[in-house]
mmCIF file with all atom_site columns, C-alpha atoms and ligand atoms in Angstrom:
data_model
loop_
_atom_site.group_PDB
_atom_site.id
_atom_site.type_symbol
_atom_site.label_atom_id
_atom_site.label_alt_id
_atom_site.label_comp_id
_atom_site.label_asym_id
_atom_site.label_entity_id
_atom_site.label_seq_id
_atom_site.pdbx_PDB_ins_code
_atom_site.Cartn_x
_atom_site.Cartn_y
_atom_site.Cartn_z
_atom_site.occupancy
_atom_site.B_iso_or_equiv
_atom_site.pdbx_formal_charge
_atom_site.auth_seq_id
_atom_site.auth_comp_id
_atom_site.auth_asym_id
_atom_site.auth_atom_id
_atom_site.pdbx_PDB_model_num
ATOM   1   C  CA  . LYS A 1 1   ? 0.000  0.000  0.000   1.00 72.00 ? 1   LYS A CA  1
ATOM   2   C  CA  . TYR A 1 2   ? 2.717  2.432  1.012   1.00 77.00 ? 2   TYR A CA  1
ATOM   3   C  CA  . GLU A 1 3   ? 4.581  1.828  -2.238  1.00 80.00 ? 3   GLU A CA  1
ATOM   4   C  CA  . LYS A 1 4   ? 1.709  3.166  -4.248  1.00 84.00 ? 4   LYS A CA  1
ATOM   5   C  CA  . LEU A 1 5   ? 1.559  6.248  -2.049  1.00 84.00 ? 5   LEU A CA  1
ATOM   6   C  CA  . TRP A 1 6   ? 5.275  6.901  -2.503  1.00 86.00 ? 6   TRP A CA  1
ATOM   7   C  CA  . LEU A 1 7   ? 4.949  6.456  -6.258  1.00 85.00 ? 7   LEU A CA  1
ATOM   8   C  CA  . LEU A 1 8   ? 2.099  8.945  -6.320  1.00 86.00 ? 8   LEU A CA  1
ATOM   9   C  CA  . PHE A 1 9   ? 4.128  11.346 -4.187  1.00 86.00 ? 9   PHE A CA  1
ATOM   10  C  CA  . GLY A 1 10  ? 7.097  10.912 -6.519  1.00 86.00 ? 10  GLY A CA  1
ATOM   11  C  CA  . ILE A 1 11  ? 5.040  11.650 -9.601  1.00 85.00 ? 11  ILE A CA  1
ATOM   12  C  CA  . GLY A 1 12  ? 3.465  14.632 -7.885  1.00 87.00 ? 12  GLY A CA  1
ATOM   13  C  CA  . ALA A 1 13  ? 6.866  16.067 -6.920  1.00 85.00 ? 13  ALA A CA  1
ATOM   14  C  CA  . LEU A 1 14  ? 8.155  15.553 -10.430 1.00 85.00 ? 14  LEU A CA  1
ATOM   15  C  CA  . LEU A 1 15  ? 5.137  17.341 -11.854 1.00 85.00 ? 15  LEU A CA  1
ATOM   16  C  CA  . VAL A 1 16  ? 5.555  20.339 -9.546  1.00 85.00 ? 16  VAL A CA  1
ATOM   17  C  CA  . PHE A 1 17  ? 9.262  20.445 -10.357 1.00 78.00 ? 17  PHE A CA  1
ATOM   18  C  CA  . THR A 1 18  ? 8.630  20.321 -14.120 1.00 81.00 ? 18  THR A CA  1
ATOM   19  C  CA  . ILE A 1 19  ? 6.012  23.056 -13.946 1.00 79.00 ? 19  ILE A CA  1
ATOM   20  C  CA  . THR A 1 20  ? 8.272  25.296 -11.835 1.00 78.00 ? 20  THR A CA  1
ATOM   21  C  CA  . ILE A 1 21  ? 11.148 24.902 -14.298 1.00 74.00 ? 21  ILE A CA  1
ATOM   22  C  CA  . GLY A 1 22  ? 8.840  25.467 -17.238 1.00 75.00 ? 22  GLY A CA  1
ATOM   23  C  CA  . VAL A 1 23  ? 7.286  28.606 -15.811 1.00 72.00 ? 23  VAL A CA  1
ATOM   24  C  CA  . SER A 1 24  ? 10.588 30.162 -14.753 1.00 68.00 ? 24  SER A CA  1
ATOM   25  C  CA  . ALA A 1 25  ? 12.160 29.296 -18.111 1.00 66.00 ? 25  ALA A CA  1
ATOM   26  C  CA  . PHE A 1 26  ? 9.243  30.956 -19.833 1.00 64.00 ? 26  PHE A CA  1
ATOM   27  C  CA  . TYR A 1 27  ? 9.546  34.150 -17.865 1.00 61.00 ? 27  TYR A CA  1
ATOM   28  C  CA  . MET A 1 28  ? 13.322 34.384 -17.584 1.00 56.00 ? 28  MET A CA  1
ATOM   29  C  CA  . GLY A 1 29  ? 14.516 32.589 -20.693 1.00 52.00 ? 29  GLY A CA  1
ATOM   30  C  CA  . ASN A 1 30  ? 12.435 34.730 -22.975 1.00 49.00 ? 30  ASN A CA  1
ATOM   31  C  CA  . GLN A 1 31  ? 13.575 37.897 -21.341 1.00 47.00 ? 31  GLN A CA  1
ATOM   32  C  CA  . PRO A 1 32  ? 17.227 38.675 -20.831 1.00 49.00 ? 32  PRO A CA  1
ATOM   33  C  CA  . PRO A 1 33  ? 17.474 40.428 -17.451 1.00 49.00 ? 33  PRO A CA  1
ATOM   34  C  CA  . SER A 1 34  ? 18.792 43.771 -18.649 1.00 52.00 ? 34  SER A CA  1
ATOM   35  C  CA  . CYS A 1 35  ? 16.401 44.014 -21.583 1.00 50.00 ? 35  CYS A CA  1
ATOM   36  C  CA  . LEU A 1 36  ? 13.246 45.398 -20.102 1.00 62.00 ? 36  LEU A CA  1
ATOM   37  C  CA  . VAL A 1 37  ? 11.684 47.064 -23.075 1.00 74.00 ? 37  VAL A CA  1
ATOM   38  C  CA  . THR A 1 38  ? 10.700 45.462 -26.333 1.00 86.00 ? 38  THR A CA  1
ATOM   39  C  CA  . VAL A 1 39  ? 10.561 46.775 -29.868 1.00 89.00 ? 39  VAL A CA  1
ATOM   40  C  CA  . ASP A 1 40  ? 9.250  45.182 -33.065 1.00 90.00 ? 40  ASP A CA  1
ATOM   41  C  CA  . PRO A 1 41  ? 12.415 44.479 -35.128 1.00 90.00 ? 41  PRO A CA  1
ATOM   42  C  CA  . SER A 1 42  ? 10.593 45.206 -38.396 1.00 90.00 ? 42  SER A CA  1
ATOM   43  C  CA  . LYS A 1 43  ? 9.436  48.595 -37.145 1.00 92.00 ? 43  LYS A CA  1
ATOM   44  C  CA  . VAL A 1 44  ? 12.681 49.794 -35.550 1.00 93.00 ? 44  VAL A CA  1
ATOM   45  C  CA  . GLU A 1 45  ? 13.115 52.642 -38.031 1.00 91.00 ? 45  GLU A CA  1
ATOM   46  C  CA  . THR A 1 46  ? 9.739  54.133 -37.223 1.00 93.00 ? 46  THR A CA  1
ATOM   47  C  CA  . THR A 1 47  ? 9.819  53.485 -33.492 1.00 93.00 ? 47  THR A CA  1
ATOM   48  C  CA  . GLU A 1 48  ? 11.064 56.127 -31.066 1.00 92.00 ? 48  GLU A CA  1
ATOM   49  C  CA  . PRO A 1 49  ? 13.857 56.707 -30.241 1.00 94.00 ? 49  PRO A CA  1
ATOM   50  C  CA  . PHE A 1 50  ? 15.327 54.534 -33.014 1.00 96.00 ? 50  PHE A CA  1
ATOM   51  C  CA  . ASP A 1 51  ? 13.779 56.648 -35.766 1.00 94.00 ? 51  ASP A CA  1
ATOM   52  C  CA  . GLN A 1 52  ? 16.534 59.150 -34.966 1.00 95.00 ? 52  GLN A CA  1
ATOM   53  C  CA  . PRO A 1 53  ? 19.755 57.270 -34.282 1.00 96.00 ? 53  PRO A CA  1
ATOM   54  C  CA  . GLY A 1 54  ? 22.780 59.097 -32.988 1.00 96.00 ? 54  GLY A CA  1
ATOM   55  C  CA  . LEU A 1 55  ? 23.938 61.432 -30.288 1.00 97.00 ? 55  LEU A CA  1
ATOM   56  C  CA  . ARG A 1 56  ? 21.704 63.674 -28.219 1.00 96.00 ? 56  ARG A CA  1
ATOM   57  C  CA  . GLN A 1 57  ? 22.538 65.763 -25.205 1.00 97.00 ? 57  GLN A CA  1
ATOM   58  C  CA  . VAL A 1 58  ? 20.290 65.171 -22.198 1.00 97.00 ? 58  VAL A CA  1
ATOM   59  C  CA  . GLY A 1 59  ? 22.109 67.204 -19.547 1.00 96.00 ? 59  GLY A CA  1
ATOM   60  C  CA  . GLU A 1 60  ? 25.356 68.889 -18.700 1.00 95.00 ? 60  GLU A CA  1
ATOM   61  C  CA  . LYS A 1 61  ? 27.973 66.409 -19.906 1.00 96.00 ? 61  LYS A CA  1
ATOM   62  C  CA  . GLU A 1 62  ? 25.247 63.821 -20.189 1.00 98.00 ? 62  GLU A CA  1
ATOM   63  C  CA  . TYR A 1 63  ? 24.454 62.198 -23.477 1.00 98.00 ? 63  TYR A CA  1
ATOM   64  C  CA  . GLU A 1 64  ? 22.448 59.464 -25.070 1.00 97.00 ? 64  GLU A CA  1
ATOM   65  C  CA  . VAL A 1 65  ? 23.518 57.556 -28.136 1.00 97.00 ? 65  VAL A CA  1
ATOM   66  C  CA  . ILE A 1 66  ? 20.757 55.748 -29.993 1.00 97.00 ? 66  ILE A CA  1
ATOM   67  C  CA  . VAL A 1 67  ? 22.217 52.723 -31.747 1.00 97.00 ? 67  VAL A CA  1
ATOM   68  C  CA  . VAL A 1 68  ? 20.515 50.703 -34.462 1.00 97.00 ? 68  VAL A CA  1
ATOM   69  C  CA  . ALA A 1 69  ? 22.487 47.613 -35.398 1.00 97.00 ? 69  ALA A CA  1
ATOM   70  C  CA  . SER A 1 70  ? 21.906 45.632 -38.560 1.00 96.00 ? 70  SER A CA  1
ATOM   71  C  CA  . SER A 1 71  ? 23.977 43.263 -40.655 1.00 96.00 ? 71  SER A CA  1
ATOM   72  C  CA  . PHE A 1 72  ? 26.555 44.708 -41.002 1.00 95.00 ? 72  PHE A CA  1
ATOM   73  C  CA  . ASN A 1 73  ? 26.372 48.231 -39.733 1.00 95.00 ? 73  ASN A CA  1
ATOM   74  C  CA  . PHE A 1 74  ? 26.016 50.356 -36.632 1.00 96.00 ? 74  PHE A CA  1
ATOM   75  C  CA  . ASN A 1 75  ? 23.723 53.268 -37.283 1.00 96.00 ? 75  ASN A CA  1
ATOM   76  C  CA  . VAL A 1 76  ? 24.826 55.877 -34.753 1.00 96.00 ? 76  VAL A CA  1
ATOM   77  C  CA  . GLY A 1 77  ? 23.628 58.881 -36.716 1.00 92.00 ? 77  GLY A CA  1
ATOM   78  C  CA  . PRO A 1 78  ? 24.465 60.474 -40.034 1.00 91.00 ? 78  PRO A CA  1
ATOM   79  C  CA  . GLU A 1 79  ? 28.195 59.993 -39.411 1.00 91.00 ? 79  GLU A CA  1
ATOM   80  C  CA  . LYS A 1 80  ? 30.150 56.994 -38.227 1.00 90.00 ? 80  LYS A CA  1
ATOM   81  C  CA  . VAL A 1 81  ? 31.928 59.193 -35.706 1.00 95.00 ? 81  VAL A CA  1
ATOM   82  C  CA  . ILE A 1 82  ? 30.408 60.378 -32.426 1.00 96.00 ? 82  ILE A CA  1
ATOM   83  C  CA  . ARG A 1 83  ? 32.117 63.310 -30.705 1.00 97.00 ? 83  ARG A CA  1
ATOM   84  C  CA  . ILE A 1 84  ? 31.729 64.125 -27.019 1.00 97.00 ? 84  ILE A CA  1
ATOM   85  C  CA  . PRO A 1 85  ? 33.662 66.256 -24.536 1.00 97.00 ? 85  PRO A CA  1
ATOM   86  C  CA  . VAL A 1 86  ? 35.911 64.549 -21.999 1.00 98.00 ? 86  VAL A CA  1
ATOM   87  C  CA  . GLY A 1 87  ? 34.146 63.696 -18.744 1.00 97.00 ? 87  GLY A CA  1
ATOM   88  C  CA  . SER A 1 88  ? 30.852 62.961 -20.456 1.00 98.00 ? 88  SER A CA  1
ATOM   89  C  CA  . THR A 1 89  ? 28.536 60.248 -19.288 1.00 98.00 ? 89  THR A CA  1
ATOM   90  C  CA  . VAL A 1 90  ? 26.958 58.424 -22.174 1.00 98.00 ? 90  VAL A CA  1
ATOM   91  C  CA  . ASN A 1 91  ? 23.969 56.130 -22.051 1.00 97.00 ? 91  ASN A CA  1
ATOM   92  C  CA  . PHE A 1 92  ? 23.994 53.874 -25.099 1.00 97.00 ? 92  PHE A CA  1
ATOM   93  C  CA  . ILE A 1 93  ? 20.529 52.676 -26.039 1.00 96.00 ? 93  ILE A CA  1
ATOM   94  C  CA  . GLY A 1 94  ? 20.481 50.004 -28.689 1.00 96.00 ? 94  GLY A CA  1
ATOM   95  C  CA  . THR A 1 95  ? 18.563 47.411 -30.587 1.00 96.00 ? 95  THR A CA  1
ATOM   96  C  CA  . THR A 1 96  ? 18.957 45.369 -33.752 1.00 96.00 ? 96  THR A CA  1
ATOM   97  C  CA  . LYS A 1 97  ? 16.895 45.135 -36.913 1.00 96.00 ? 97  LYS A CA  1
ATOM   98  C  CA  . ASP A 1 98  ? 17.868 41.553 -37.674 1.00 96.00 ? 98  ASP A CA  1
ATOM   99  C  CA  . VAL A 1 99  ? 20.120 39.126 -35.820 1.00 96.00 ? 99  VAL A CA  1
ATOM   100 C  CA  . VAL A 1 100 ? 21.981 39.293 -32.504 1.00 97.00 ? 100 VAL A CA  1
ATOM   101 C  CA  . HIS A 1 101 ? 24.827 41.784 -32.535 1.00 97.00 ? 101 HIS A CA  1
ATOM   102 C  CA  . GLY A 1 102 ? 27.311 42.807 -29.874 1.00 97.00 ? 102 GLY A CA  1
ATOM   103 C  CA  . PHE A 1 103 ? 28.046 46.373 -28.924 1.00 97.00 ? 103 PHE A CA  1
ATOM   104 C  CA  . GLU A 1 104 ? 31.313 47.156 -27.251 1.00 97.00 ? 104 GLU A CA  1
ATOM   105 C  CA  . VAL A 1 105 ? 33.221 50.381 -26.822 1.00 97.00 ? 105 VAL A CA  1
ATOM   106 C  CA  . ALA A 1 106 ? 36.705 48.919 -26.831 1.00 96.00 ? 106 ALA A CA  1
ATOM   107 C  CA  . GLY A 1 107 ? 38.710 49.702 -23.704 1.00 94.00 ? 107 GLY A CA  1
ATOM   108 C  CA  . THR A 1 108 ? 35.680 50.599 -21.571 1.00 96.00 ? 108 THR A CA  1
ATOM   109 C  CA  . ASN A 1 109 ? 33.036 48.750 -19.585 1.00 94.00 ? 109 ASN A CA  1
ATOM   110 C  CA  . ALA A 1 110 ? 30.431 49.606 -22.224 1.00 96.00 ? 110 ALA A CA  1
ATOM   111 C  CA  . ASN A 1 111 ? 29.483 46.187 -23.512 1.00 96.00 ? 111 ASN A CA  1
ATOM   112 C  CA  . MET A 1 112 ? 26.060 44.828 -24.304 1.00 96.00 ? 112 MET A CA  1
ATOM   113 C  CA  . MET A 1 113 ? 24.216 42.399 -26.495 1.00 96.00 ? 113 MET A CA  1
ATOM   114 C  CA  . LEU A 1 114 ? 21.676 43.669 -28.974 1.00 96.00 ? 114 LEU A CA  1
ATOM   115 C  CA  . GLU A 1 115 ? 18.924 41.140 -29.482 1.00 95.00 ? 115 GLU A CA  1
ATOM   116 C  CA  . PRO A 1 116 ? 16.085 41.350 -31.960 1.00 95.00 ? 116 PRO A CA  1
ATOM   117 C  CA  . GLY A 1 117 ? 12.929 42.525 -30.222 1.00 94.00 ? 117 GLY A CA  1
ATOM   118 C  CA  . TYR A 1 118 ? 14.718 44.009 -27.226 1.00 94.00 ? 118 TYR A CA  1
ATOM   119 C  CA  . ILE A 1 119 ? 16.178 47.328 -26.189 1.00 95.00 ? 119 ILE A CA  1
ATOM   120 C  CA  . ASN A 1 120 ? 19.375 47.203 -24.199 1.00 95.00 ? 120 ASN A CA  1
ATOM   121 C  CA  . THR A 1 121 ? 21.298 49.996 -22.542 1.00 95.00 ? 121 THR A CA  1
ATOM   122 C  CA  . VAL A 1 122 ? 24.723 50.524 -21.048 1.00 96.00 ? 122 VAL A CA  1
ATOM   123 C  CA  . GLU A 1 123 ? 26.174 53.629 -19.445 1.00 96.00 ? 123 GLU A CA  1
ATOM   124 C  CA  . THR A 1 124 ? 29.740 54.749 -19.142 1.00 97.00 ? 124 THR A CA  1
ATOM   125 C  CA  . THR A 1 125 ? 31.731 57.884 -18.342 1.00 97.00 ? 125 THR A CA  1
ATOM   126 C  CA  . PHE A 1 126 ? 34.595 58.879 -20.588 1.00 97.00 ? 126 PHE A CA  1
ATOM   127 C  CA  . LYS A 1 127 ? 37.311 60.340 -18.396 1.00 96.00 ? 127 LYS A CA  1
ATOM   128 C  CA  . LYS A 1 128 ? 40.141 60.058 -20.878 1.00 96.00 ? 128 LYS A CA  1
ATOM   129 C  CA  . PRO A 1 129 ? 40.305 61.802 -24.235 1.00 97.00 ? 129 PRO A CA  1
ATOM   130 C  CA  . GLY A 1 130 ? 40.965 59.672 -27.255 1.00 97.00 ? 130 GLY A CA  1
ATOM   131 C  CA  . LYS A 1 131 ? 39.490 57.665 -30.074 1.00 97.00 ? 131 LYS A CA  1
ATOM   132 C  CA  . TYR A 1 132 ? 37.422 54.695 -29.009 1.00 97.00 ? 132 TYR A CA  1
ATOM   133 C  CA  . THR A 1 133 ? 36.418 52.034 -31.469 1.00 97.00 ? 133 THR A CA  1
ATOM   134 C  CA  . ILE A 1 134 ? 32.920 50.611 -31.227 1.00 97.00 ? 134 ILE A CA  1
ATOM   135 C  CA  . VAL A 1 135 ? 32.859 47.007 -32.353 1.00 97.00 ? 135 VAL A CA  1
ATOM   136 C  CA  . CYS A 1 136 ? 30.435 44.141 -32.728 1.00 97.00 ? 136 CYS A CA  1
ATOM   137 C  CA  . ASN A 1 137 ? 31.673 41.360 -30.477 1.00 96.00 ? 137 ASN A CA  1
ATOM   138 C  CA  . GLU A 1 138 ? 29.030 38.795 -31.352 1.00 96.00 ? 138 GLU A CA  1
ATOM   139 C  CA  . TYR A 1 139 ? 29.583 36.814 -34.549 1.00 96.00 ? 139 TYR A CA  1
ATOM   140 C  CA  . CYS A 1 140 ? 26.742 37.823 -36.838 1.00 97.00 ? 140 CYS A CA  1
ATOM   141 C  CA  . GLY A 1 141 ? 27.754 36.667 -40.296 1.00 96.00 ? 141 GLY A CA  1
ATOM   142 C  CA  . LEU A 1 142 ? 30.179 37.311 -43.116 1.00 96.00 ? 142 LEU A CA  1
ATOM   143 C  CA  . GLY A 1 143 ? 30.387 41.061 -42.546 1.00 96.00 ? 143 GLY A CA  1
ATOM   144 C  CA  . HIS A 1 144 ? 30.841 40.798 -38.783 1.00 97.00 ? 144 HIS A CA  1
ATOM   145 C  CA  . HIS A 1 145 ? 34.299 42.393 -38.908 1.00 95.00 ? 145 HIS A CA  1
ATOM   146 C  CA  . LEU A 1 146 ? 32.910 45.342 -40.879 1.00 94.00 ? 146 LEU A CA  1
ATOM   147 C  CA  . MET A 1 147 ? 30.700 46.429 -38.015 1.00 96.00 ? 147 MET A CA  1
ATOM   148 C  CA  . PHE A 1 148 ? 32.321 49.331 -36.276 1.00 94.00 ? 148 PHE A CA  1
ATOM   149 C  CA  . ALA A 1 149 ? 31.973 53.003 -35.477 1.00 96.00 ? 149 ALA A CA  1
ATOM   150 C  CA  . THR A 1 150 ? 34.174 55.532 -33.724 1.00 97.00 ? 150 THR A CA  1
ATOM   151 C  CA  . LEU A 1 151 ? 33.689 57.567 -30.590 1.00 97.00 ? 151 LEU A CA  1
ATOM   152 C  CA  . GLU A 1 152 ? 35.910 60.584 -30.190 1.00 97.00 ? 152 GLU A CA  1
ATOM   153 C  CA  . VAL A 1 153 ? 36.393 62.024 -26.732 1.00 98.00 ? 153 VAL A CA  1
ATOM   154 C  CA  . VAL A 1 154 ? 37.912 65.512 -26.921 1.00 96.00 ? 154 VAL A CA  1
HETATM 155 CU CU1 . CUA B 2 .   ? 27.267 42.317 -35.821 1.00 92.64 ? 201 CUA B CU1 1
HETATM 156 CU CU2 . CUA B 2 .   ? 29.033 40.823 -35.390 1.00 92.64 ? 201 CUA B CU2 1
#
């Protein structure tokens, strides 16, 4: 008699376990932790703020850079070079129109993944003047190595 009870208990525990895993995978797996906002990849160009990529000043020495990644390009405004004064804090806000791309400002802590459907952000302060190269650090196809832009801190 007891064996049957234990078997039932075992199956029950397994069921609860499976459901818990399934539910948490659904909520967490589908949503990378730092990507809180979603955007329709096919409508990126007409969705704010991605309809106007590039640099915008939001405060004293505070900037935002709207980044639209696509194979194989970073759209960071009309030019491939962003210029900011030394000591500026920049919040990079990015998404991708197609596949997963990486976004890294080489030599800084600014590093994020751009995933289709999601908006990701990373903030960093540029204390040293110089030329920083923005690269894609996530293999995205044949033109992966062509994906770059430049940030000039003056
Ligand atoms: Cu985009 Cu690698």
